[in-house]
Structures are given as structure tokens and as C-alpha cells.
Amino acid sequence: MASAISLAIILMSQTKKPVAGKSGSGPGKGGGSAASIARGKVVYESTCLPCHQVDGLGVPNMNPPLSKTKWVLGEKAKLAQIVLNGLPGGQIDIDGDTFHNPMPAQASVLSDQQIADVLTYVRNNFGNKASAVTAAEVKVVRGKVVK
Amino acid sequence: MNQQIKKMTFLSHKALHLAMGLCMMALFAYAGDSKKGTERETGSGPVTGAAPGKDTSIKMPSGFSANIVVEGLGRARHIVVAPNGVIFVKLARVKDGKGIYRLQDTNGDGKPDQVTGFGNFGGTGIAIKNGYLYASSDEDVYRYKLDDNYNVTNSDNPEKIVTGLINRHQHETKSIALDNDGNIYVNIGAYSNACQVQDRTKGSPGRMPCPILDSAGGIWEFKADKPGQTYGTGVHYATGLRNVVGLDWNMTTNTLFVMQHGRDQLHDLFPDLYDTKQSAELPAECMYELHKGSNCGWPYIYYDEFQKKKILAPEFGGDGKKTGGEDAQDPVVAFPGHLAPNGLLFYTGSQFPEKYKNGAFVAFHGSWNRAPEPQKGYFVAFVPFSNGKPSGEWEVFADNFAGGPEKAAAGRPSYRPCGLAQGPDGSLYVTDDTKGTVWKITYSK
């Protein structure tokens, strides 16, 4: 058992695509585990904050807010897809406001677990309250060919 | 323990700042009550309902005062004032179906009583030259015929002077300026941060040569009176400019001056080479004087105002120290990084004191790319000029559009200065594109 766990850890560190860890990110009811949220905060601060800002409210006309929008609170697969593959500028529309900076693809930068953590963090911060995202859910999206 | 002490010191500083802030706010509130209250209650403006009024929150040198001409105009970008005092404002997004507003004060009370809108397109650029009003969308440049009273005579069918300019959603606005020889200059911003293979993506290399420069990342010159021009019929006037929003034709030098928005994200993209503090400060926001054929170096270099050198961009093999761009121009003035210069105006009036004559005002929209460091900007700067060259250091001229240091630091300002214009009496007009405010700044001894 212990060796299986260490094998899993080795695999995680090598591939950066960990298998869905039941240990850290159980899908809570409108929450997500505290551990996942805490890890997600670290990912947010190093990767997302420069554009989406400390308060998650983005920059007018440039970088969209992450607070109570349909993009963040909506379909998880679609949200994970945006993080994995990025999005050209101008495609996000929130109440008639458009945002012109592109979202850079994170597929080669963040692991499934990191994406799950940061999305869980975002969905439970900045005034949001929504279900957790798991690494397994991210993995499914990563495996798909995205048009 | 140490940490605890640090924390306590930090907290007490914070408490002190907060207390100071509250005192200041109380002072401002008092000053505001004594003046704004009465002057702003003078009735409903046609657009907003609360103009005009003296705005004591804007901090300026002694003798200057700012009056709010109009509020709630929408995303007010660039502005121009006609010789008879009529104001035209270009909106980034149409408001009530109108992208340009004409404001006229017929009874001289400082408040526009005739407000008309036209032009069903959003955009940034607006200018008046030789009996025409020019305005830009994010793809085209239009012109409208003006009568002797600066009424637009063909508001529904302007001439399309320039068409088909690239708009790929980043740096998409098309600022305009006209010279005295029948030419119009149009900025076409680069649809990229630093011309990486994958834009704004960590580890993605620079594209060499940068293919964006063939149709963007520069200034194009067109004839001011010829409809239907586009890339093939224009002159590729200057290159290596990432994005220009503020620009002005300098009547003293008879040349075009521009303010470049410098590149973003040195730390995000190259964390091994730049820490967050360096990334917040670098590169400088630069003013350039252009001539036909000018090259300002983007994306291969950026200007470091501390080393006072053109530094090779990390996407192209730079390490923060290696210099580059031997064929690229040096800036005329270098401002702190990421402040977003959106308006440039050379002051030719006589109302302001002598030191302002022929100098440059620059409206800084304010930063976002300094996070997690405090954000900065949200002011109008001034650079004195003599014989067409800067004759002194730049200084903050009109400050506190943010509405307090905490709002500035958080990047959540009350207002963002954008456009600048000079009135026939030598007053300076400033727009804000968050709430659609227009200020008129005047001087009296």
C-alpha cells in the first residue's frame, strides 16, 4: 500500500498529470475541501493573480472578473477547458462587457490537480459558492481533443 | 516571535495610515461639502443630472481648479474642443446607440445644455481639422463635415477615410492625429504582448522576425481627405510600437509624438529573470518623437529607465542586462512601468503659467500589471518642453483621480484619465472612461 502511494507520487511528479486523488479533493457540497482550496490559493497567486487581480475582479475591458459570473459558476468541463486550452481575447462577454486580453493555455504549465485546486478555490472565493472541481474532472477534459 | 513583532509593526503602520486616511477623508468631505454641494445641485444635466461642479478631489498645483463639465457619459475616450467651445467626445462603446457626443454650452454657465449624439460605432480617436470632425472605430476612420457653428452636417453618412484595419481584440483601439500637410496618422496596436509564439504564455519563445509588424505594431499615415484607404494605399510611417493610445502632432517641431504602452508580465513569463517588483517597475512607458521610418524596437527590446538602456527582451534571448536594438530609437521621456498613457497633448494655450507653454500633458489611465505590487497611475503628468525637447523632469500635474491612495493601490480607482484636449481659452479638458466624466481645468492667479 505504501509503495503504491509512493509510486503514485512518483508518477504525479513525473507526468504532472496526477490521477484523481481522493485524498485531497473530495467534491464537497458547495465547497470543496479546505486542503484543495488552500492549494488552489497558492496556484491562483502565482498564475492567475497578475491578470485577474488580488480581488478576482479582473481589469475592465481587459481581463474578466471571476466573481459570480456564468463562466466561473457554470459548467465545470467548460471552465476547465478554458484553463487548459486558453481562449483568444474578445470571447468573454459579461453583461455586454467584453475583455480583450487572451487567456493563455495552462495545459503545459499546471497539472490536473493544480487546475482542480485553483478552480475549486475560485468557485469558493470572490463571493462565489459552488461545488468543487476534481482532478478526475479536469483529466477527462484534458483527454478530449478540443476544437 | 520576530514574525509577531513584524506583524505588529505592520499592523500599527496600517492603523496609522488608516487613521491618517480617515482624517484626510474628513478634510476632503468638508471641503467638498462647502463647494460641491451647492454647485452640483443646480439641476439635471442632459446626460447625467449632476453637472457642473467644482471638483476639489483632484489635486493640482496652486491656482488650478477642476470643474466637472459632465458625468455619466459612458466610456469617454478621446476628446476634442472646437474653436467655439463645442466639445466632441468619442465613446469606446455606443451609449443609446451613439458613439460620439457633441456638447454645447449656449448660455455660458459652464454646463452643456445642448447634447446630441451620433455615430453608431464605438472607438477611441477623435480630432478636428480644416472643417471636418474625424473619429475612429477599432477598424476604420470616418470624417464628418462641420458647419461654421461646428454642427455635424452629415451625421448619418460620414465618409470612410480609412477602412479594414486589423482588430484582433488586443490593443485594438485606433488613435488618430493630423498634421498641417493633409495627413492623418493612425495607430495600429500589436495584437500581442511580446510577439511570443503563444501570446502571454510562460515558456513560449519570441517569433523572429515578428510577423505582426507587417500590419500592426506601428503608425500608418493616410491622406486626410481621400475615402477608402487601407494598408496598400497608406504609408507604413513608424514601426516597433507595441501599442499607442496617446499621441499628438507637435506644432513646434512639426512632428508626431506618441506614448507607447510598454510590454507586460516580465515576471509571470520569466520568473527566473525578474521578480515581481522588477516586473512592476519595468519596462518604462515611453514617449517617442517619430519621423517617417522610425523604429522603436518592440518586440525585440524594451526600455529600462533605471539602467537607461534598451534591453533585449527575454523572449529573444535577453536576461535583463543584455542590451539590444541598436537600430531602435531612444525615448524622449521614460515614465514608470504599466501606468498606461492614454492621452497626450502639447499645450499651446496662454491661460496657464509660462512653464506649461509647449509642454506635454500625459493622461495615465493607471496600471493593472503591477500586481501583486501596488497599482499606480490615475493622474495627469506634465513634461516641460523647450525648443521641442524636454527641458526638465516630468511631474504629476493633476492627481487623485483614483479617489485615495488605497483605491489606487488596489487598482480600483474612482476614475481613469483617458483623453486630453485644449479649449479655445487655453483650458485643459480631461476625460474618464469608467464613469464618463469630463473635467475642465482652468488657471487663475
XYZ file of C-alpha atoms in Angstrom:
592
model
C 0.000 0.000 0.000
C 2.722 2.416 0.973
C 4.661 1.565 -2.149
C 1.572 2.074 -4.245
C 1.187 5.522 -2.801
C 4.806 6.416 -3.392
C 4.523 5.072 -6.949
C 1.528 7.316 -7.424
C 3.501 10.251 -6.077
C 6.387 9.499 -8.402
C 4.000 9.264 -11.320
C 2.430 12.538 -10.294
C 5.715 14.342 -10.148
C 6.896 12.894 -13.429
C 3.855 13.383 -15.562
C 2.359 16.386 -13.797
C -0.937 14.728 -14.514
C -1.871 13.049 -11.268
C -4.673 10.590 -11.141
C -7.715 11.825 -9.331
C -6.640 11.999 -5.738
C -9.435 11.008 -3.428
C -7.227 12.145 -0.594
C -7.332 15.890 -1.197
C -10.269 16.927 -3.261
C -13.497 15.261 -2.389
C -16.378 17.010 -4.063
C -17.995 18.728 -1.139
C -21.464 20.154 -1.193
C -20.966 23.679 -2.440
C -17.486 23.904 -1.121
C -14.649 21.553 -1.756
C -12.115 20.516 0.767
C -10.213 23.075 2.729
C -6.976 21.473 1.578
C -7.862 21.828 -2.090
C -8.914 25.438 -1.592
C -5.688 26.207 0.257
C -3.595 24.655 -2.517
C -5.690 26.468 -5.095
C -4.965 29.797 -3.441
C -1.238 29.218 -3.986
C -1.817 28.391 -7.653
C -4.065 31.432 -8.037
C -1.496 33.785 -6.564
C 1.347 32.554 -8.758
C -0.515 32.030 -12.010
C -3.838 33.868 -12.170
C -3.494 36.924 -9.932
C -1.385 39.085 -12.271
C -4.325 39.389 -14.669
C -7.416 38.596 -12.593
C -6.075 40.669 -9.654
C -5.980 40.158 -5.892
C -9.724 40.656 -5.523
C -10.617 38.453 -8.503
C -12.438 41.329 -10.149
C -10.191 41.483 -13.209
C -9.451 44.625 -15.210
C -12.163 46.493 -17.127
C -12.028 45.875 -20.861
C -9.004 43.555 -20.500
C -9.211 40.662 -18.030
C -12.621 39.330 -16.943
C -13.795 39.209 -13.328
C -14.132 35.817 -11.649
C -16.860 36.872 -9.256
C -20.352 35.446 -9.734
C -20.121 35.016 -13.476
C -21.744 32.253 -15.508
C -18.298 31.264 -16.782
C -16.988 30.518 -13.283
C -20.187 29.158 -11.749
C -21.400 27.295 -14.836
C -20.401 24.014 -16.438
C -17.194 22.741 -14.874
C -15.934 20.986 -18.003
C -16.156 24.202 -19.987
C -14.355 26.121 -17.264
C -11.570 23.531 -17.095
C -11.309 23.641 -20.874
C -10.712 27.408 -20.810
C -7.921 26.987 -18.280
C -6.323 24.075 -20.150
C -6.527 25.445 -23.667
C -6.788 29.167 -23.150
C -9.076 31.491 -25.059
C -8.456 34.227 -27.627
C -9.236 37.769 -26.488
C -12.707 39.146 -27.033
C -14.620 35.907 -26.472
C -15.768 36.541 -22.932
C -18.897 38.643 -22.669
C -20.300 39.523 -19.266
C -23.418 41.694 -19.307
C -22.266 43.381 -22.504
C -18.711 43.962 -21.307
C -16.010 42.306 -23.360
C -12.467 41.500 -22.353
C -9.665 41.804 -24.817
C -6.634 40.063 -23.387
C -6.194 36.413 -24.349
C -6.272 33.706 -21.682
C -3.019 31.749 -22.026
C -3.293 27.944 -22.141
C -2.233 26.286 -18.878
C -2.157 22.657 -20.115
C 1.633 22.537 -20.150
C 2.009 24.639 -17.008
C -0.474 23.230 -14.481
C -1.311 19.633 -13.525
C -4.866 18.313 -13.375
C -4.699 18.534 -9.609
C -3.465 22.135 -9.696
C -6.236 23.124 -12.094
C -8.811 21.328 -9.944
C -7.486 23.096 -6.872
C -7.419 26.558 -8.395
C -10.904 26.192 -9.866
C -12.210 24.944 -6.523
C -10.568 27.949 -4.897
C -12.044 30.393 -7.415
C -15.506 28.800 -7.192
C -15.407 29.293 -3.418
C -13.854 32.722 -3.199
C -14.580 36.255 -4.537
C -18.186 35.864 -3.386
C -18.645 32.533 -5.173
C -20.089 29.360 -3.659
C -20.085 26.359 -5.955
C -19.118 22.702 -5.996
C -15.509 21.575 -6.059
C -13.695 20.565 -9.221
C -11.767 17.290 -9.065
C -8.590 16.293 -10.846
C -10.577 13.478 -12.484
C -12.960 16.016 -13.995
C -10.026 18.021 -15.353
C -8.374 14.880 -16.689
C -11.443 13.992 -18.741
C -11.373 17.411 -20.386
C -7.621 17.289 -20.961
C -8.002 13.983 -22.760
C -10.503 15.378 -25.236
C -9.480 16.951 -28.471
C -10.681 20.489 -28.144
C -11.867 22.313 -31.194
C 8.479 35.953 17.731
C 10.218 38.074 15.162
C 7.394 37.455 12.857
C 4.951 38.517 15.505
C 6.795 41.769 16.069
C 6.893 42.418 12.362
C 3.236 41.726 12.134
C 2.504 44.103 14.972
C 4.635 46.834 13.426
C 2.901 46.297 10.149
C -0.477 46.462 11.813
C 0.326 49.643 13.682
C 1.561 51.235 10.462
C -1.576 50.149 8.788
C -3.669 51.559 11.613
C -1.759 54.823 11.381
C -2.330 55.022 7.647
C -5.958 54.227 8.127
C -6.301 56.937 10.759
C -4.495 59.418 8.517
C -6.685 58.385 5.643
C -9.816 58.956 7.688
C -8.606 62.416 8.718
C -7.856 63.263 5.095
C -11.221 61.940 4.020
C -12.890 64.077 6.637
C -10.996 67.109 5.328
C -11.924 66.344 1.736
C -15.501 65.721 2.718
C -15.601 69.080 4.453
C -14.054 70.889 1.504
C -16.347 69.002 -0.814
C -19.466 69.893 1.142
C -18.719 73.573 1.142
C -18.424 73.818 -2.629
C -19.726 70.790 -4.458
C -22.979 70.616 -2.589
C -24.425 73.847 -3.785
C -22.853 73.988 -7.204
C -23.771 70.457 -8.145
C -27.384 70.747 -7.172
C -28.113 73.128 -9.984
C -30.349 70.751 -11.848
C -30.296 67.864 -14.208
C -27.716 67.820 -16.942
C -28.972 66.470 -20.229
C -26.711 63.471 -19.946
C -26.136 62.977 -16.278
C -28.012 65.068 -13.852
C -25.191 66.353 -11.706
C -23.011 68.744 -13.592
C -21.213 71.033 -13.437
C -19.403 71.473 -10.183
C -16.012 72.262 -8.802
C -14.186 69.013 -8.083
C -11.880 69.603 -5.140
C -10.851 65.954 -5.006
C -8.486 66.486 -7.951
C -5.154 67.701 -6.588
C -3.251 70.244 -8.680
C -0.643 72.981 -8.262
C -1.802 76.225 -6.684
C -4.020 78.356 -8.896
C -5.543 75.474 -10.871
C -9.063 74.236 -10.391
C -11.071 71.423 -11.958
C -14.749 71.657 -12.820
C -16.856 68.709 -13.839
C -18.425 69.549 -17.190
C -20.404 66.341 -17.494
C -20.751 62.964 -15.785
C -22.234 59.627 -16.783
C -21.378 59.994 -20.438
C -20.291 56.354 -20.788
C -16.867 55.123 -21.806
C -15.494 58.550 -22.687
C -12.201 58.098 -24.523
C -10.614 60.889 -26.556
C -11.992 64.411 -26.687
C -11.626 67.479 -28.866
C -12.824 71.035 -28.310
C -13.729 73.248 -31.279
C -12.678 76.912 -31.538
C -16.204 77.953 -30.460
C -16.064 75.779 -27.330
C -18.163 72.883 -28.632
C -16.915 69.595 -27.172
C -16.879 66.274 -29.029
C -16.287 63.072 -27.051
C -15.660 59.618 -28.527
C -17.103 56.690 -26.603
C -15.498 53.240 -26.541
C -18.950 51.682 -26.610
C -22.109 53.184 -28.026
C -24.462 54.694 -25.469
C -28.096 54.879 -26.505
C -26.939 53.947 -29.991
C -24.484 56.858 -30.178
C -20.687 56.620 -30.235
C -19.898 60.342 -30.411
C -21.400 63.071 -28.237
C -21.453 66.783 -29.050
C -21.763 69.047 -26.017
C -22.522 72.745 -26.274
C -22.955 75.319 -23.551
C -25.095 78.028 -25.154
C -25.784 80.168 -22.083
C -22.261 80.227 -20.696
C -22.987 78.664 -17.308
C -20.250 76.076 -17.807
C -22.763 73.289 -18.293
C -23.632 71.831 -21.674
C -27.290 72.494 -22.411
C -27.312 71.088 -25.947
C -26.243 67.459 -26.052
C -26.529 65.441 -29.226
C -25.192 62.036 -30.127
C -24.437 60.341 -33.437
C -22.070 57.765 -34.937
C -23.238 54.216 -34.211
C -19.761 52.853 -33.555
C -17.520 52.560 -30.517
C -13.898 53.660 -30.706
C -11.272 55.966 -29.269
C -9.919 58.558 -31.719
C -11.420 61.984 -32.366
C -9.970 65.139 -33.932
C -10.972 68.327 -35.764
C -9.090 69.609 -38.809
C -9.944 72.020 -41.623
C -13.704 71.914 -41.169
C -14.023 68.202 -40.550
C -14.519 66.027 -37.485
C -12.525 62.780 -37.645
C -13.427 59.772 -35.475
C -12.234 56.178 -35.388
C -13.803 52.821 -34.693
C -11.483 49.908 -33.928
C -11.207 49.176 -37.681
C -11.987 52.377 -39.587
C -11.560 56.144 -39.612
C -14.544 58.338 -40.517
C -14.923 62.034 -41.136
C -17.907 64.335 -40.790
C -18.375 67.769 -42.358
C -18.716 70.595 -39.858
C -20.583 73.854 -40.448
C -19.495 77.251 -39.111
C -21.053 76.501 -35.719
C -19.362 73.119 -35.509
C -22.549 71.205 -36.132
C -22.077 67.932 -37.959
C -23.909 68.163 -41.262
C -23.793 64.508 -42.315
C -24.148 62.614 -39.051
C -25.746 59.585 -40.713
C -23.386 59.217 -43.638
C -19.802 60.143 -42.838
C -17.019 59.491 -45.319
C -14.977 56.416 -44.511
C -11.433 57.676 -44.952
C -9.587 54.546 -43.808
C -11.006 51.039 -43.621
C -10.089 47.434 -42.879
C -7.506 47.963 -40.149
C -6.653 44.942 -38.028
C -8.710 44.407 -34.886
C -7.787 41.238 -33.055
C -9.213 42.279 -29.702
C -5.935 43.241 -28.094
C -4.610 46.810 -28.425
C -7.476 47.271 -30.841
C -8.133 50.982 -30.486
C -7.150 53.290 -33.332
C -5.969 56.664 -32.074
C -5.606 59.452 -34.614
C -3.694 62.702 -35.107
C -3.463 65.098 -38.063
C -0.579 67.236 -39.315
C -0.722 70.553 -41.197
C 0.019 68.974 -44.575
C -3.170 66.991 -45.153
C -2.158 63.732 -43.495
C -3.759 61.648 -40.776
C -1.753 59.285 -38.577
C -3.385 56.157 -37.193
C -2.060 53.827 -34.517
C -2.499 50.126 -35.219
C -1.596 48.322 -31.989
C 0.071 44.910 -31.940
C -2.375 42.110 -31.157
C 0.167 40.618 -28.771
C 2.146 41.335 -25.627
C 5.663 40.431 -26.760
C 5.206 38.552 -30.052
C 5.572 35.104 -28.477
C 4.529 32.019 -30.452
C 1.816 31.608 -27.804
C 0.815 35.058 -26.560
C 1.311 35.667 -22.822
C 2.278 32.043 -22.245
C 5.156 31.076 -19.984
C 7.989 29.425 -21.878
C 6.761 30.374 -25.342
C 9.615 31.846 -27.433
C 9.560 35.076 -29.430
C 8.741 34.933 -33.143
C 11.764 36.032 -35.157
C 11.150 38.107 -37.182
C 7.883 39.185 -35.610
C 5.217 38.784 -38.337
C 2.772 41.084 -36.548
C 4.856 44.097 -37.575
C 3.743 43.875 -41.208
C 0.236 45.097 -40.403
C 0.273 46.298 -36.774
C 2.602 47.463 -34.019
C 3.134 50.851 -35.617
C 1.756 54.084 -37.037
C 0.304 54.365 -40.538
C -0.060 57.608 -42.479
C -3.031 58.282 -44.757
C -4.389 61.242 -46.711
C -6.884 63.160 -44.601
C -9.290 63.767 -47.496
C -9.291 60.555 -49.515
C -12.014 57.954 -48.859
C -11.457 54.204 -48.854
C -7.777 53.989 -47.987
C -6.303 50.917 -46.329
C -2.929 49.230 -45.848
C -1.886 49.248 -49.509
C -2.730 52.913 -50.014
C -1.263 54.181 -46.745
C 2.319 54.731 -45.685
C 3.800 52.475 -43.011
C 5.122 55.500 -41.114
C 6.688 54.013 -37.956
C 7.210 50.518 -36.579
C 8.239 48.732 -33.380
C 5.487 50.330 -31.279
C 3.565 47.785 -29.227
C 0.538 49.987 -28.692
C -0.068 53.715 -28.769
C -3.193 55.315 -27.378
C -1.997 58.865 -26.590
C -0.458 60.769 -29.489
C -0.296 64.381 -30.680
C 1.114 66.415 -33.520
C 3.636 68.878 -32.095
C 3.236 72.252 -33.810
C 6.661 73.463 -32.634
C 8.677 70.595 -34.081
C 6.136 69.721 -36.783
C 6.477 66.052 -35.794
C 4.320 63.308 -34.322
C 4.855 62.381 -30.673
C 3.438 59.147 -29.270
C 3.167 57.413 -25.901
C 3.802 53.675 -26.051
C 2.186 51.186 -23.704
C 5.146 49.004 -22.742
C 5.052 45.222 -22.556
C 3.543 43.316 -19.634
C 4.375 40.305 -17.476
C 8.159 40.053 -17.269
C 7.867 38.084 -14.016
C 4.888 35.907 -14.995
C 6.622 34.806 -18.172
C 10.231 34.779 -16.905
C 10.139 34.265 -13.126
C 13.802 33.203 -13.089
C 14.917 36.533 -14.547
C 12.566 39.063 -12.952
C 10.995 39.261 -9.506
C 7.550 40.775 -9.009
C 8.997 44.157 -8.022
C 11.163 44.382 -11.146
C 8.200 43.250 -13.203
C 6.058 46.019 -11.697
C 8.635 48.708 -12.493
C 9.780 47.502 -15.922
C 9.697 48.451 -18.665
C 9.267 52.228 -18.864
C 6.235 53.759 -20.525
C 7.964 55.767 -23.253
C 7.346 58.937 -25.198
C 8.843 58.885 -28.706
C 9.230 61.568 -31.336
C 8.569 59.931 -34.690
C 9.723 60.540 -38.220
C 8.942 58.593 -41.354
C 10.746 55.268 -40.952
C 11.047 55.413 -37.165
C 11.572 52.101 -35.357
C 11.033 51.983 -31.605
C 12.172 48.390 -31.121
C 9.148 46.338 -29.984
C 9.090 43.353 -29.513
C 12.824 42.742 -29.527
C 13.758 45.263 -26.873
C 12.235 47.266 -24.066
C 13.488 50.420 -22.358
C 14.794 50.141 -18.785
C 14.564 53.590 -17.179
C 16.884 52.588 -14.316
C 19.743 51.299 -16.471
C 18.760 53.908 -19.079
C 19.280 51.313 -21.794
C 17.410 49.377 -24.437
C 17.342 45.846 -23.061
C 16.971 42.703 -25.155
C 13.553 41.156 -24.451
C 13.717 37.785 -22.678
C 11.648 36.172 -25.454
C 14.547 36.971 -27.771
C 17.435 35.801 -25.604
C 17.609 38.665 -23.119
C 18.458 38.250 -19.444
C 17.527 41.689 -18.110
C 21.050 43.013 -18.750
C 21.963 42.332 -22.371
C 21.295 45.385 -24.494
C 19.833 45.364 -27.995
C 18.002 47.428 -30.555
C 20.984 49.367 -31.885
C 18.779 50.481 -34.778
C 15.880 51.444 -32.496
C 15.177 54.943 -31.231
C 15.658 56.048 -27.658
C 12.627 57.503 -25.925
C 12.253 61.235 -25.408
C 10.820 60.662 -21.913
C 10.618 57.464 -19.832
C 7.836 57.116 -17.246
C 7.333 54.328 -14.676
C 6.083 50.986 -15.959
C 2.488 49.970 -16.726
C 0.891 53.352 -15.990
C -0.949 53.193 -19.335
C -0.569 56.576 -21.044
C -3.853 57.085 -22.899
C -3.762 60.787 -23.689
C -1.032 63.155 -24.944
C -1.432 66.874 -25.515
C 1.093 69.583 -26.281
C -0.171 72.726 -24.594
C -0.171 75.776 -26.846
C -2.509 77.979 -24.812
C -1.747 81.152 -22.875
C -4.058 80.686 -19.877
C -1.645 78.506 -17.880
C 1.660 79.884 -16.486
C 4.598 80.224 -18.880
C 6.253 76.941 -17.854
C 3.382 74.972 -19.402
C 3.674 76.578 -22.835
C 4.546 73.974 -25.473
C 4.976 71.310 -22.779
C 3.327 67.893 -22.809
C 0.419 66.715 -20.683
C 0.044 62.942 -20.424
C -3.087 61.238 -19.069
C -2.269 57.981 -17.297
C -5.164 55.534 -17.237
C -3.417 53.617 -14.421
C -1.833 50.211 -14.115
C -3.094 46.652 -13.704
C 0.111 44.774 -14.439
C 1.894 45.773 -11.218
C 0.022 43.162 -9.125
C 0.847 41.880 -6.533
C 2.746 45.164 -6.029
C 0.516 48.239 -5.508
C -1.038 49.644 -8.677
C -0.148 53.179 -9.811
C -1.157 55.965 -12.120
C -4.596 57.555 -12.400
C -3.088 61.023 -12.847
C -2.222 63.601 -15.489
C 1.519 64.257 -15.767
C 3.349 67.228 -17.236
C 6.707 67.431 -19.032
C 8.155 70.905 -19.682
C 9.496 71.392 -23.231
C 11.793 73.993 -24.703
C 12.739 74.123 -28.397
C 10.933 70.840 -28.988
C 12.870 68.905 -26.326
C 12.058 68.119 -22.702
C 13.598 70.856 -20.552
C 13.065 69.263 -17.157
C 11.847 66.188 -15.286
C 8.249 65.077 -15.644
C 5.920 65.771 -12.725
C 2.438 64.816 -11.598
C 0.136 67.674 -12.600
C -3.380 66.538 -11.667
C -3.619 63.729 -9.145
C -6.081 61.639 -7.154
C -8.446 60.602 -9.918
C -8.315 57.274 -8.067
C -10.106 58.808 -5.082
C -7.484 57.935 -2.478
C -4.218 56.012 -2.158
C -5.910 52.764 -1.167
C -8.150 52.727 -4.219
C -5.111 53.464 -6.384
C -3.039 50.695 -4.800
C -5.873 48.198 -5.221
C -6.332 49.158 -8.866
C -9.943 50.094 -8.130
C -9.918 53.824 -8.907
C -12.955 56.064 -8.967
C -11.861 57.456 -12.336
C -9.330 56.616 -15.044
C -7.957 59.593 -17.010
C -8.007 58.881 -20.733
C -8.360 61.755 -23.197
C -6.966 65.294 -23.188
C -7.968 68.401 -25.123
C -7.267 72.112 -25.062
C -10.123 74.592 -25.166
C -10.067 77.860 -27.134
C -9.452 79.774 -23.876
C -6.467 77.577 -23.005
C -8.326 75.381 -20.514
C -7.363 71.703 -20.309
C -10.069 69.041 -20.645
C -9.663 65.536 -19.220
C -11.959 62.551 -19.783
C -12.517 59.432 -17.692
C -13.719 56.223 -19.319
C -15.082 54.454 -16.251
C -17.958 56.791 -15.435
C -17.861 59.104 -18.417
C -16.679 62.220 -16.633
C -15.229 65.304 -18.329
C -13.274 67.857 -16.313
C -12.282 71.344 -17.383
C -9.093 72.516 -15.684
C -8.543 76.260 -15.509
C -5.933 78.533 -14.001
C -6.289 81.873 -12.275
C -3.735 83.665 -10.134
